[in-house]
mmCIF file of C-alpha atoms and ligand atoms in Angstrom:
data_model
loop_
_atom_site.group_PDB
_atom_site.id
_atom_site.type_symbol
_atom_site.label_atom_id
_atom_site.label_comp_id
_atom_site.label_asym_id
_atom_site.label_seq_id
_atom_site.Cartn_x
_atom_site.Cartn_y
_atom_site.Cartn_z
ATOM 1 C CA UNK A 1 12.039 26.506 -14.772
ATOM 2 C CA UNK A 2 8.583 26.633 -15.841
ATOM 3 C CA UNK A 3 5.884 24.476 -14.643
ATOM 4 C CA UNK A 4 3.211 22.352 -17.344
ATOM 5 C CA UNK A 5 0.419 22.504 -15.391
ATOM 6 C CA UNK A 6 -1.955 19.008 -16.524
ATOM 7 C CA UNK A 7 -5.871 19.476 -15.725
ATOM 8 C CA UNK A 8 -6.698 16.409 -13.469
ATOM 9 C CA UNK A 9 -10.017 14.395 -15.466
ATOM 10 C CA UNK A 10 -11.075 13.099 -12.201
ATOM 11 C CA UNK A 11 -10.401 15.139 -8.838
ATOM 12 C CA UNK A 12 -11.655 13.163 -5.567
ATOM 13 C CA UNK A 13 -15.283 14.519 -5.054
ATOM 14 C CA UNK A 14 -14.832 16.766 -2.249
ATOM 15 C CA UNK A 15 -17.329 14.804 0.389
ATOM 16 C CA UNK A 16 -15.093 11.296 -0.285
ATOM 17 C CA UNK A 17 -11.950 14.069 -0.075
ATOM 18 C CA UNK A 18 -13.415 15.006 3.080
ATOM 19 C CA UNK A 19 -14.222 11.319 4.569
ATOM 20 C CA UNK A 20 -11.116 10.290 3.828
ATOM 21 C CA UNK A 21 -9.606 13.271 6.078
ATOM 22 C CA UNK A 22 -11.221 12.416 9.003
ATOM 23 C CA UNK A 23 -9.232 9.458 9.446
ATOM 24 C CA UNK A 24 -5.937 9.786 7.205
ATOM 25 C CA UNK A 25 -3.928 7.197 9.124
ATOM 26 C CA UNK A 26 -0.144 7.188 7.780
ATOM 27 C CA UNK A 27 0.985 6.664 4.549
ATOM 28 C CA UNK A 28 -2.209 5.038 2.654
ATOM 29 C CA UNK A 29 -3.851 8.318 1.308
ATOM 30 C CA UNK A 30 -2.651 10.543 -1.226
ATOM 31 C CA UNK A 31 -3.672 13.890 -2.848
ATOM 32 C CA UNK A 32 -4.895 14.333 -6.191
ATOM 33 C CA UNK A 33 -1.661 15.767 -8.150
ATOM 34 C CA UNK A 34 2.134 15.175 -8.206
ATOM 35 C CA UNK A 35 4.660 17.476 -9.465
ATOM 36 C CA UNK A 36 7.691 15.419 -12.192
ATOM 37 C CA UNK A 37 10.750 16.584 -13.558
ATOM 38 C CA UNK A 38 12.930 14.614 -15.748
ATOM 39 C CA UNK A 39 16.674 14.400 -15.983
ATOM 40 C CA UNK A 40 18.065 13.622 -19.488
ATOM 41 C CA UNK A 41 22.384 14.174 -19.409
ATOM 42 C CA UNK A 42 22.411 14.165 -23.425
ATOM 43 C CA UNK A 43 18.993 17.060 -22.957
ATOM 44 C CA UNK A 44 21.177 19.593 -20.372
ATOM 45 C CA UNK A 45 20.288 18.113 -17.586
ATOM 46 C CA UNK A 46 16.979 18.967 -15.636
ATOM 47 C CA UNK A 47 13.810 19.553 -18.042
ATOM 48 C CA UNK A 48 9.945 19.336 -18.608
ATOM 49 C CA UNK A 49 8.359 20.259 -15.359
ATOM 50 C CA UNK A 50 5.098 19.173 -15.198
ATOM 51 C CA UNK A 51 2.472 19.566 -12.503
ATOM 52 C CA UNK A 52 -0.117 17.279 -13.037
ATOM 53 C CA UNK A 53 -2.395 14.806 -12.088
ATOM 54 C CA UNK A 54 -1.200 11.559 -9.556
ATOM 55 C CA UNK A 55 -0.890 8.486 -11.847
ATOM 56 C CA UNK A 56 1.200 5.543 -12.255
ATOM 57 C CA UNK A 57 4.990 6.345 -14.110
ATOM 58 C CA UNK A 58 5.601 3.991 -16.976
ATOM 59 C CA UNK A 59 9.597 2.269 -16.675
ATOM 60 C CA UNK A 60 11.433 0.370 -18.906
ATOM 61 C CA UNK A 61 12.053 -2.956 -17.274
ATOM 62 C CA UNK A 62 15.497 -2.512 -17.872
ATOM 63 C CA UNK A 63 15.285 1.108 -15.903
ATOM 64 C CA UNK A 64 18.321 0.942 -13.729
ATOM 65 C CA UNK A 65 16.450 1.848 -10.342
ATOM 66 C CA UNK A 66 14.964 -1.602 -10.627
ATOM 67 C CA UNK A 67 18.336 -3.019 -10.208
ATOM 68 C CA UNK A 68 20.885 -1.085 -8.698
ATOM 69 C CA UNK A 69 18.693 0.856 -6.808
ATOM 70 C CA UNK A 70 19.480 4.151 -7.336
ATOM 71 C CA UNK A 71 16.796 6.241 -5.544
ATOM 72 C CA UNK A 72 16.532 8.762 -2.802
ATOM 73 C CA UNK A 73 14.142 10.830 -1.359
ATOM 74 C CA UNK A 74 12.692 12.952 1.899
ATOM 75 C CA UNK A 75 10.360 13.632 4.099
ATOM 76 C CA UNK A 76 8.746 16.720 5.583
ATOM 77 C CA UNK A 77 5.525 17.883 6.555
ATOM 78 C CA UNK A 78 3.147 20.807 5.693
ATOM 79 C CA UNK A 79 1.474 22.149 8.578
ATOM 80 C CA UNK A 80 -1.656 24.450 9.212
ATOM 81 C CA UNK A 81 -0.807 27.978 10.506
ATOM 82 C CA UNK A 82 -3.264 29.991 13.012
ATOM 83 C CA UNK A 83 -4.022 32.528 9.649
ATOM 84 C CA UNK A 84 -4.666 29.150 7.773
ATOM 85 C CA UNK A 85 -2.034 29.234 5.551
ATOM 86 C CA UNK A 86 0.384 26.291 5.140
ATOM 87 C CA UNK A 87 3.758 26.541 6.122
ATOM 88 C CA UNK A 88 7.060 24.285 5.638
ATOM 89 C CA UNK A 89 9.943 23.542 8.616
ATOM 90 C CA UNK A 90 13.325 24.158 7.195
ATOM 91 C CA UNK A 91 12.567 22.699 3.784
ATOM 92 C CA UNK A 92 15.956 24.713 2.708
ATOM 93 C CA UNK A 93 17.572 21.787 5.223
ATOM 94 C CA UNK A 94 15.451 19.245 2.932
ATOM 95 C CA UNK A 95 16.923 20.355 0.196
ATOM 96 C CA UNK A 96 20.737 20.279 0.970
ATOM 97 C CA UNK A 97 20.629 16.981 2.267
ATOM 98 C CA UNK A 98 18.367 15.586 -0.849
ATOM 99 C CA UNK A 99 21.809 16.872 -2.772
ATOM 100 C CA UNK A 100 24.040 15.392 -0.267
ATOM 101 C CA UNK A 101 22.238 11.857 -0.397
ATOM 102 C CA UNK A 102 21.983 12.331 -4.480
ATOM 103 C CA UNK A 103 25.795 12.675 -4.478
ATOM 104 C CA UNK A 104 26.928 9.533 -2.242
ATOM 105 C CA UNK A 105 24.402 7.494 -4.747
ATOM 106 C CA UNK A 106 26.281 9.117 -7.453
ATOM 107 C CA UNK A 107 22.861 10.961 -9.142
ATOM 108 C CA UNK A 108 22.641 14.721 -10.205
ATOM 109 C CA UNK A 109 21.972 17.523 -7.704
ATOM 110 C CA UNK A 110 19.080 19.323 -8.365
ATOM 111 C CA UNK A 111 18.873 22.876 -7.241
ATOM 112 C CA UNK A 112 17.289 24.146 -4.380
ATOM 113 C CA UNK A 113 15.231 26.159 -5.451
ATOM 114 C CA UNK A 114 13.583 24.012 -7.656
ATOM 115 C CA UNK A 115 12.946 21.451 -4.993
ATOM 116 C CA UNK A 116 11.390 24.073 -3.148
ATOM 117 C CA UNK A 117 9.127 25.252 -6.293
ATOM 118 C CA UNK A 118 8.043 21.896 -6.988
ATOM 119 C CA UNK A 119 6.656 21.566 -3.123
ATOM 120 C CA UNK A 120 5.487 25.139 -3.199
ATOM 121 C CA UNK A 121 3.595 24.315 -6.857
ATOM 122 C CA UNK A 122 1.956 21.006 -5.454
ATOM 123 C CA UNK A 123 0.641 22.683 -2.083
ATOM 124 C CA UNK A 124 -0.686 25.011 -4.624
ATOM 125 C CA UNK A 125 -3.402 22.551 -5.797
ATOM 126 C CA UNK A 126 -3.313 20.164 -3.241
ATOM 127 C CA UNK A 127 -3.733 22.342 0.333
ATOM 128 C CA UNK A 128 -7.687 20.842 0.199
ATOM 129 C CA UNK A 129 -6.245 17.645 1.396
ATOM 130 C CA UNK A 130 -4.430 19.244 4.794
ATOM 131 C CA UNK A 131 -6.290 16.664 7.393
ATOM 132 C CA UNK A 132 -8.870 17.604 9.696
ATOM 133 C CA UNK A 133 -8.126 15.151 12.302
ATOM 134 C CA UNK A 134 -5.929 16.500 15.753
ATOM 135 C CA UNK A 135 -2.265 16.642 15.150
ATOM 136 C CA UNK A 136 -2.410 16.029 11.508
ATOM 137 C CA UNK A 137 0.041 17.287 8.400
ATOM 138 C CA UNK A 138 0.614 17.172 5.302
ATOM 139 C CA UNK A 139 3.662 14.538 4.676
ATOM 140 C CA UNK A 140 5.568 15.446 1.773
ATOM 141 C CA UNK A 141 7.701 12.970 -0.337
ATOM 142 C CA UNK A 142 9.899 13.931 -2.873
ATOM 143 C CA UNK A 143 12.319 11.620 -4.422
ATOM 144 C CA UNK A 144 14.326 10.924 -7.325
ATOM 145 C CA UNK A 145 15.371 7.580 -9.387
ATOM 146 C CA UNK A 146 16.865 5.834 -12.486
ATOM 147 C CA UNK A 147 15.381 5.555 -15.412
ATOM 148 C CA UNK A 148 17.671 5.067 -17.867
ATOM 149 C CA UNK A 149 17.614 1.543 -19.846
ATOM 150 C CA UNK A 150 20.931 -0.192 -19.349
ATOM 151 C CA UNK A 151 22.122 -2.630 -17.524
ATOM 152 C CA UNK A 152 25.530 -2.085 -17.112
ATOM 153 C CA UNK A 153 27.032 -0.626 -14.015
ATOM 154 C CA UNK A 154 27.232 2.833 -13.724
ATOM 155 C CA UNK A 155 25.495 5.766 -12.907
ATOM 156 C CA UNK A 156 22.727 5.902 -15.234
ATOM 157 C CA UNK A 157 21.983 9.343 -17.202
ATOM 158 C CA UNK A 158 18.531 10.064 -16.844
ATOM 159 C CA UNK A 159 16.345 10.530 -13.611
ATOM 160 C CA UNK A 160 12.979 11.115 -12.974
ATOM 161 C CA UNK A 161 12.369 13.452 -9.811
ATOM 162 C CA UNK A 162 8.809 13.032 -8.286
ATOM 163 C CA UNK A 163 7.333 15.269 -5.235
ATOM 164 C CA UNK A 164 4.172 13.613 -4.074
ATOM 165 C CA UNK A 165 1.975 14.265 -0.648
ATOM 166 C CA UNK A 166 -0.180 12.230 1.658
ATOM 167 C CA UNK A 167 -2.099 13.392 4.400
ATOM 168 C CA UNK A 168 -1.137 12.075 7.731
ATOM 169 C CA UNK A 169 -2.796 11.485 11.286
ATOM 170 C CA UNK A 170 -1.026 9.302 14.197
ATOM 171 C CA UNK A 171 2.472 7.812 12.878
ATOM 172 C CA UNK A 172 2.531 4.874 15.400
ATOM 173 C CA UNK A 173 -0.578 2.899 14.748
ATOM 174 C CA UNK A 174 -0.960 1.808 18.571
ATOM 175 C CA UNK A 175 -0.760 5.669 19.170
ATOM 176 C CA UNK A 176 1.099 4.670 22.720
ATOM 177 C CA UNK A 177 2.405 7.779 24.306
ATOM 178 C CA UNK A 178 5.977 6.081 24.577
ATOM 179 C CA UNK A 179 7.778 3.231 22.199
ATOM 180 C CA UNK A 180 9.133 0.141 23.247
ATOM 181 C CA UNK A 181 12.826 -0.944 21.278
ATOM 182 C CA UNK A 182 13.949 -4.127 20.245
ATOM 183 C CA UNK A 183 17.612 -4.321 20.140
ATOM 184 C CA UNK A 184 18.607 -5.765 16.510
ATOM 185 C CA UNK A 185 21.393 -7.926 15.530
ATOM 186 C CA UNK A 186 21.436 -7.005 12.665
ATOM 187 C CA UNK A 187 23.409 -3.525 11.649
ATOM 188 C CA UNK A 188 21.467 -0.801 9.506
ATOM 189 C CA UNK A 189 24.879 0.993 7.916
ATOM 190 C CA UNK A 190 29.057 0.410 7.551
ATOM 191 C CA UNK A 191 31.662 3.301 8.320
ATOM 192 C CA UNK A 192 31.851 4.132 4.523
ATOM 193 C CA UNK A 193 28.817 3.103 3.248
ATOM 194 C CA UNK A 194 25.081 4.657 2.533
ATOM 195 C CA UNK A 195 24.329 5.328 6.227
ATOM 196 C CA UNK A 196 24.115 9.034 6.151
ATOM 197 C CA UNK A 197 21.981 8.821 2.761
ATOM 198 C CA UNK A 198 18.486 9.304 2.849
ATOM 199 C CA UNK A 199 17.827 6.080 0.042
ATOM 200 C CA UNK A 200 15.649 3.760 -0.250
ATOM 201 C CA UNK A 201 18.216 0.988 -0.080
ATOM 202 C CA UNK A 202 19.007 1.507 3.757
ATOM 203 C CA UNK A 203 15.335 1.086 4.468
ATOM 204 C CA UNK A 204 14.804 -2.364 2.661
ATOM 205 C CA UNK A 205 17.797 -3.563 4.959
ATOM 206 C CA UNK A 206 16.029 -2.640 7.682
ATOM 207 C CA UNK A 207 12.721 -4.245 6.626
ATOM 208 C CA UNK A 208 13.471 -7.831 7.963
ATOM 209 C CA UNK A 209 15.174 -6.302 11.351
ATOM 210 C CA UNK A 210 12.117 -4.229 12.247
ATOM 211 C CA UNK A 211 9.762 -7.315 10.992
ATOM 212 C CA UNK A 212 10.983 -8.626 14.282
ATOM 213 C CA UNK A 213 10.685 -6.143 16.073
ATOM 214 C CA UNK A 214 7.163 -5.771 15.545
ATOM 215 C CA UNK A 215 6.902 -9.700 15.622
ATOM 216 C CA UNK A 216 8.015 -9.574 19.011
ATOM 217 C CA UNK A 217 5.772 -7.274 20.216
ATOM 218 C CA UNK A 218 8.010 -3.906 20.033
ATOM 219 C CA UNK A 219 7.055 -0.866 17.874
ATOM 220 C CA UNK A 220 10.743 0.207 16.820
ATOM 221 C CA UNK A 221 14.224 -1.700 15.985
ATOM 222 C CA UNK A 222 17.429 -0.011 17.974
ATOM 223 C CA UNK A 223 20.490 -0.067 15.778
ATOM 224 C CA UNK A 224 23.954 -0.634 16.847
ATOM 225 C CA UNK A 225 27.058 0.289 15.286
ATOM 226 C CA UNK A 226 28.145 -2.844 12.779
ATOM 227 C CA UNK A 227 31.911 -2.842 13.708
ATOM 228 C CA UNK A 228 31.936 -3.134 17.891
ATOM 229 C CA UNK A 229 28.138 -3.487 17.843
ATOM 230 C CA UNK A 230 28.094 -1.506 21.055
ATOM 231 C CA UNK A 231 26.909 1.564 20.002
ATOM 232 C CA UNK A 232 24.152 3.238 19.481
ATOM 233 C CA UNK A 233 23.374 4.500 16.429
ATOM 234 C CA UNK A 234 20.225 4.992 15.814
ATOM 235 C CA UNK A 235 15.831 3.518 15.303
ATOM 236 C CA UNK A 236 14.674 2.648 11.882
ATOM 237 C CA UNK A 237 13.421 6.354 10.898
ATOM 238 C CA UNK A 238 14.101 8.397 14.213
ATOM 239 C CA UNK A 239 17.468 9.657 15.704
ATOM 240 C CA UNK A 240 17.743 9.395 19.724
ATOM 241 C CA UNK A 241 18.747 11.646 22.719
ATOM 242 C CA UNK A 242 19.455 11.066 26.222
ATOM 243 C CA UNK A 243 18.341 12.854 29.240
ATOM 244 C CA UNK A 244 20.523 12.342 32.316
ATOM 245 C CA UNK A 245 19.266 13.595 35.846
ATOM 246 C CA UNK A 246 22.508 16.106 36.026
ATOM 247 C CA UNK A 247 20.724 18.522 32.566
ATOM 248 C CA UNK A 248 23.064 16.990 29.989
ATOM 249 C CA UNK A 249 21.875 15.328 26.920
ATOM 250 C CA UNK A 250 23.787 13.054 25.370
ATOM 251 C CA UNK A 251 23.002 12.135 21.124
ATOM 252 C CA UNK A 252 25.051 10.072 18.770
ATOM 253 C CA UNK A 253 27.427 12.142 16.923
ATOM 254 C CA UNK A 254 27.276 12.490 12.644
ATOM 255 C CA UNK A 255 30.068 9.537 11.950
ATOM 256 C CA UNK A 256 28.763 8.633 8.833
ATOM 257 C CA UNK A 257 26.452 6.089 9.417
ATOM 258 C CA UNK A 258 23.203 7.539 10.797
ATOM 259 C CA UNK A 259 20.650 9.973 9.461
ATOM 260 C CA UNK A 260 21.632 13.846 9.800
ATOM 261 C CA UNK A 261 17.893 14.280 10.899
ATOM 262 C CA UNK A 262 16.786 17.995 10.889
ATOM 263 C CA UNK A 263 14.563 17.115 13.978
ATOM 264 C CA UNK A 264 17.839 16.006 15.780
ATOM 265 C CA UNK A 265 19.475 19.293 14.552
ATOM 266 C CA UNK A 266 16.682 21.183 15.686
ATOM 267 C CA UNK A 267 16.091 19.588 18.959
ATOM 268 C CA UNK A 268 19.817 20.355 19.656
ATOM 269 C CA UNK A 269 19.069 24.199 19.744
ATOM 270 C CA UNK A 270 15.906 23.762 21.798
ATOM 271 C CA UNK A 271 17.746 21.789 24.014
ATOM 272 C CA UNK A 272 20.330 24.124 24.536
ATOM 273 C CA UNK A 273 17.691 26.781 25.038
ATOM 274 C CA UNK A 274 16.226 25.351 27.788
ATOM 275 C CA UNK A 275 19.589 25.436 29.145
ATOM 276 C CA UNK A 276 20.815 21.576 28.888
ATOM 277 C CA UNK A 277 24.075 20.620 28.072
ATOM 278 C CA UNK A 278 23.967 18.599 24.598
ATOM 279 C CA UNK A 279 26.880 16.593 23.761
ATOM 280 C CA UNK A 280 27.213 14.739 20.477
ATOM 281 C CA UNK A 281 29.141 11.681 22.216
ATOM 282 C CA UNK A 282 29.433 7.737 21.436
ATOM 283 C CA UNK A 283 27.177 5.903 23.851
ATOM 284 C CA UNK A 284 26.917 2.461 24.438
ATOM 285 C CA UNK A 285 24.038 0.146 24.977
ATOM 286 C CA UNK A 286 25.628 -1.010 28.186
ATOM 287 C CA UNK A 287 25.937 2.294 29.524
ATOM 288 C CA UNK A 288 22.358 3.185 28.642
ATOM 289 C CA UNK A 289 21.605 0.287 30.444
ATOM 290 C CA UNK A 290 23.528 1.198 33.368
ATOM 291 C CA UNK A 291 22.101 4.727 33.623
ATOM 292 C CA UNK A 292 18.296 3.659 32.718
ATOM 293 C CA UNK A 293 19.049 1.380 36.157
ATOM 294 C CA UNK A 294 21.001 3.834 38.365
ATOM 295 C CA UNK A 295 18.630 6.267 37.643
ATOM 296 C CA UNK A 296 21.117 8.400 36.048
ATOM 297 C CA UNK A 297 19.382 8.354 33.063
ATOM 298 C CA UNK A 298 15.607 10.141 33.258
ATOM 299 C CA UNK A 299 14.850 9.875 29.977
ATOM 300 C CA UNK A 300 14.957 9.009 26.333
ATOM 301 C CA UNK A 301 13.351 10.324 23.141
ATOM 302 C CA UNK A 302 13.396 9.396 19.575
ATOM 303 C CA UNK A 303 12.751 12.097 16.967
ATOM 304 C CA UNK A 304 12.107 12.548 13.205
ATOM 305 C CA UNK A 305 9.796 14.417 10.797
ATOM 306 C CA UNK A 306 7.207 11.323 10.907
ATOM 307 C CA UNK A 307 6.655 10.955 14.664
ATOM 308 C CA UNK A 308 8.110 14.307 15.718
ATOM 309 C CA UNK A 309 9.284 13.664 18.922
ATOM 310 C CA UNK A 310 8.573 10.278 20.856
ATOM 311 C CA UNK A 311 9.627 9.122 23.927
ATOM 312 C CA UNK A 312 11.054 5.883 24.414
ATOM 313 C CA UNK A 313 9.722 3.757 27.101
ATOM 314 C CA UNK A 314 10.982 0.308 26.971
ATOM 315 C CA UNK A 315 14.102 -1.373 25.742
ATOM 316 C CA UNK A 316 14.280 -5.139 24.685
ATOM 317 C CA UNK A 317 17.233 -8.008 23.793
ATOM 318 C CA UNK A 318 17.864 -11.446 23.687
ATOM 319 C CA UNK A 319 19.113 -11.183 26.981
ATOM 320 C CA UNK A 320 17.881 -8.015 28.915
ATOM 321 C CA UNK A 321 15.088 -5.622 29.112
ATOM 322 C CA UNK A 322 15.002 -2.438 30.897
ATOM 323 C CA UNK A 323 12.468 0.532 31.579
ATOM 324 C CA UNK A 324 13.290 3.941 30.951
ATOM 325 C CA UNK A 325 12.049 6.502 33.940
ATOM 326 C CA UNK A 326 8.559 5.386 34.590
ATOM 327 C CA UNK A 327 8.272 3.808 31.282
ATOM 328 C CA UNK A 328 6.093 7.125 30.232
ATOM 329 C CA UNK A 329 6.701 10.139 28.519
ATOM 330 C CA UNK A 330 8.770 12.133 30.249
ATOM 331 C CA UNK A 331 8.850 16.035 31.623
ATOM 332 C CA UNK A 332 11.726 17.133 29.109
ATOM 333 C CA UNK A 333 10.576 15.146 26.259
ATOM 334 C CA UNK A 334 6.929 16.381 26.452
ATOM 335 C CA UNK A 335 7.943 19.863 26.791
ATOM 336 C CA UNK A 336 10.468 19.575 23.695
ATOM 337 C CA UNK A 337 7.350 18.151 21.590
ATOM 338 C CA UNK A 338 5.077 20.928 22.636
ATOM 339 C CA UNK A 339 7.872 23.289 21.845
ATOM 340 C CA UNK A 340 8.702 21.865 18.460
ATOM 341 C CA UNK A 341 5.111 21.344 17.363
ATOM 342 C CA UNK A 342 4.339 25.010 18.777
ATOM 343 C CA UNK A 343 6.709 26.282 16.455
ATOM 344 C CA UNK A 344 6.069 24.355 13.158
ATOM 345 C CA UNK A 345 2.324 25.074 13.932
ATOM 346 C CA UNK A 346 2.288 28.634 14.432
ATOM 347 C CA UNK A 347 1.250 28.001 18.361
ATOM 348 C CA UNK A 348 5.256 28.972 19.440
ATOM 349 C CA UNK A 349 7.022 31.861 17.712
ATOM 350 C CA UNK A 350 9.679 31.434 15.646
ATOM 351 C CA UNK A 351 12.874 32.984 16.643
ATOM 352 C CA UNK A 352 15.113 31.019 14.173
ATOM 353 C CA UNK A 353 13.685 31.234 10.874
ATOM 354 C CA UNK A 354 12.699 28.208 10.737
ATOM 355 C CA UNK A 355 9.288 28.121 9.292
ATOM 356 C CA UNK A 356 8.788 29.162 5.418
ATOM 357 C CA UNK A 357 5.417 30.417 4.915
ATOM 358 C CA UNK A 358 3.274 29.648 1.947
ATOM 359 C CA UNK A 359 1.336 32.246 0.228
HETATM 360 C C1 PLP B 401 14.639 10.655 7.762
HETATM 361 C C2 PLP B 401 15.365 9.884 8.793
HETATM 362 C C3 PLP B 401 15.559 10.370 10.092
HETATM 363 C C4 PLP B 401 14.938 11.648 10.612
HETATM 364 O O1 PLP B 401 15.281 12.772 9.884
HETATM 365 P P1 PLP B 401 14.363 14.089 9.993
HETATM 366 O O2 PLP B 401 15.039 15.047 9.088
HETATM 367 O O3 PLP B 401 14.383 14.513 11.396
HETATM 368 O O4 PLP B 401 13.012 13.695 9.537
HETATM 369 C C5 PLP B 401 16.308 9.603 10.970
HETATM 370 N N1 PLP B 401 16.825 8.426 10.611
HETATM 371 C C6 PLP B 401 16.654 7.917 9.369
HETATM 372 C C7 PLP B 401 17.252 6.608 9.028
HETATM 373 C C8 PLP B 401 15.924 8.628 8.418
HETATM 374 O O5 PLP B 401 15.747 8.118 7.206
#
């Protein structure tokens, strides 16, 4: 598909573009252009690619994304290579599960390649805005909604798919080297629901949970499974692991109702590497606590594209609190991070194919 490039009237000067950088935080700054691509069922399907610049989108108030919700998205991160070109981590992995998250909210696939052209077309224009500040990216978000008028329900015929990006320093704001938990009563995702979707749905559920999480002090919400409410699932954003004095690593397995995170997926290989023994296995709060206590446990880390990988240092319920290792980052966990960064960053090489290169 070809691209309608739009001339931006009014680029950010590059001094203000350059202030701004210093101290991106996460999520509050944005780069000058956004890539669109409509979705018209009656037109063919996918049509009029347009880069151009950022602006508000005009919807119908009827537009069915404003009440059924039918949106998705990702997340992934540019990041600066040692020759100063950008590169992506396993945006092909981006891509399949954008499909796989567009079919459980029953909206059109859109092919890969095109996902991938619409990131690679953005960075194109918009690499200026890669942050100068240590341990910064370039967070990318596509996504794709409803637009159709109609209020009846069914899956509405025409979508608007949207890649925008946003420069990105320190995820958690207190910057703490490990994350406490709050233990939530409420449940995040049902066997058979949206759990394994990446929509924007599953994170307004969670909005109220984590509220009090941060309300109590705590930087996270831990999710349990909703049927026994025993398990652990997963955070908010991050998928978890657990390091047991004996080498073996222990992660929630893909059941339907967390996140296939590509960090997880990753980290299982580098585990592996380093010789651990990952099993994808059910564990329970109660055991965690058990093990945190015995000393069985060593350590625990939380990982995603947003924080990378983060250990977890305290855990928090109605009824119990307990402190994982020292309460610190941890030996494995830090040397996981390093290794994971190293790679995506150019520092580590890459022996899986992992990192796509941009011109
Ligand atoms: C995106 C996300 C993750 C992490 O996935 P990555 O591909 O590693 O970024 C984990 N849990 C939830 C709920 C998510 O939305």
């Amino acid at each position: 598909m070809k691209f309608q490039t739009l001339a931006h009237p009014a680029p950010l000067p590059s001094d203000r573009r350059a202030a701004a950088l210093e101290n991106p935080g996460f999520g509050t700054l944005f780069t000058d252009h956004m890539v669109t691509i409509d979705y018209d069922e009656a037109k063919g399907g996918w049509h009029s690619a347009t880069l151009g610049p950022r602006q508000p989108i005009a919807l119908d108030p009827a537009a069915s994304v404003l009440h059924y919700a039918q949106e998705i998205f990702e997340g992934m991160k540019a990041y600066r290579q040692p020759d100063g070109s950008l590169a992506l981590f396993r945006p092909e992995e981006n891509a399949k599960r954008f499909n796989k998250s567009a079919a459980r909210l029953a909206m059109p696939a859109l092919p890969e390649d095109l996902f991938l052209e619409s990131i690679r077309q953005l960075l194109s224009v918009d690499g200026e805005w890669y942050p100068s500040v240590e341990g910064g990216s370039l967070y990318i978000r596509p996504f794709m909604f409803a637009t159709e008028a109609f209020l009846g329900v069914r899956p509405a015929k025409q979508y608007k798919f949207v890649v925008i990006a946003s420069p990105a320093g320190n995820y958690f704001k207190s910057g703490s080297p490990a994350v406490s938990l709050w233990v939530s009563d409420y449940t995040r995702a049902a066997p058979g629901g949206t759990g394994a979707a990446k929509c924007g749905g599953n994170y307004a559920a969670s909005l109220v949970p984590t509220g009090q999480a941060f309300a109590k002090g705590h930087d996270q919400v831990l999710f349990l499974d909703a049927v026994e409410k025993k398990w652990i699932e997963e955070l908010g954003g991050m998928n978890l692991f657990f390091v047991m004095d004996d080498g073996s690593v222990v992660t929630p397995p893909l059941t339907g109702t967390i996140l296939p995170g590509i960090t997880r997926d990753s980290l299982i290989t580098l585990l592996r590497e380093e010789g651990l023994n990952v099993r994808e296995e059910m564990y329970s709060i109660d055991q965690w606590r058990e093990d945190a206590t015995s000393g069985k446990l060593i350590e625990t880390m939380a990982c995603g594209t947003a924080a990378v990988v983060t250990p977890v240092g305290k855990v928090t319920s109605e009824d119990y609190s307990f402190t994982i290792g020292s309460g610190g980052p941890g030996q494995i966990t830090s040397k996981l991070r390093e290794k994971l960064v190293g790679i995506q960053t150019g520092a580590v090489e890459d022996t899986h194919g992992w990192v796509m290169k941009l011109g």
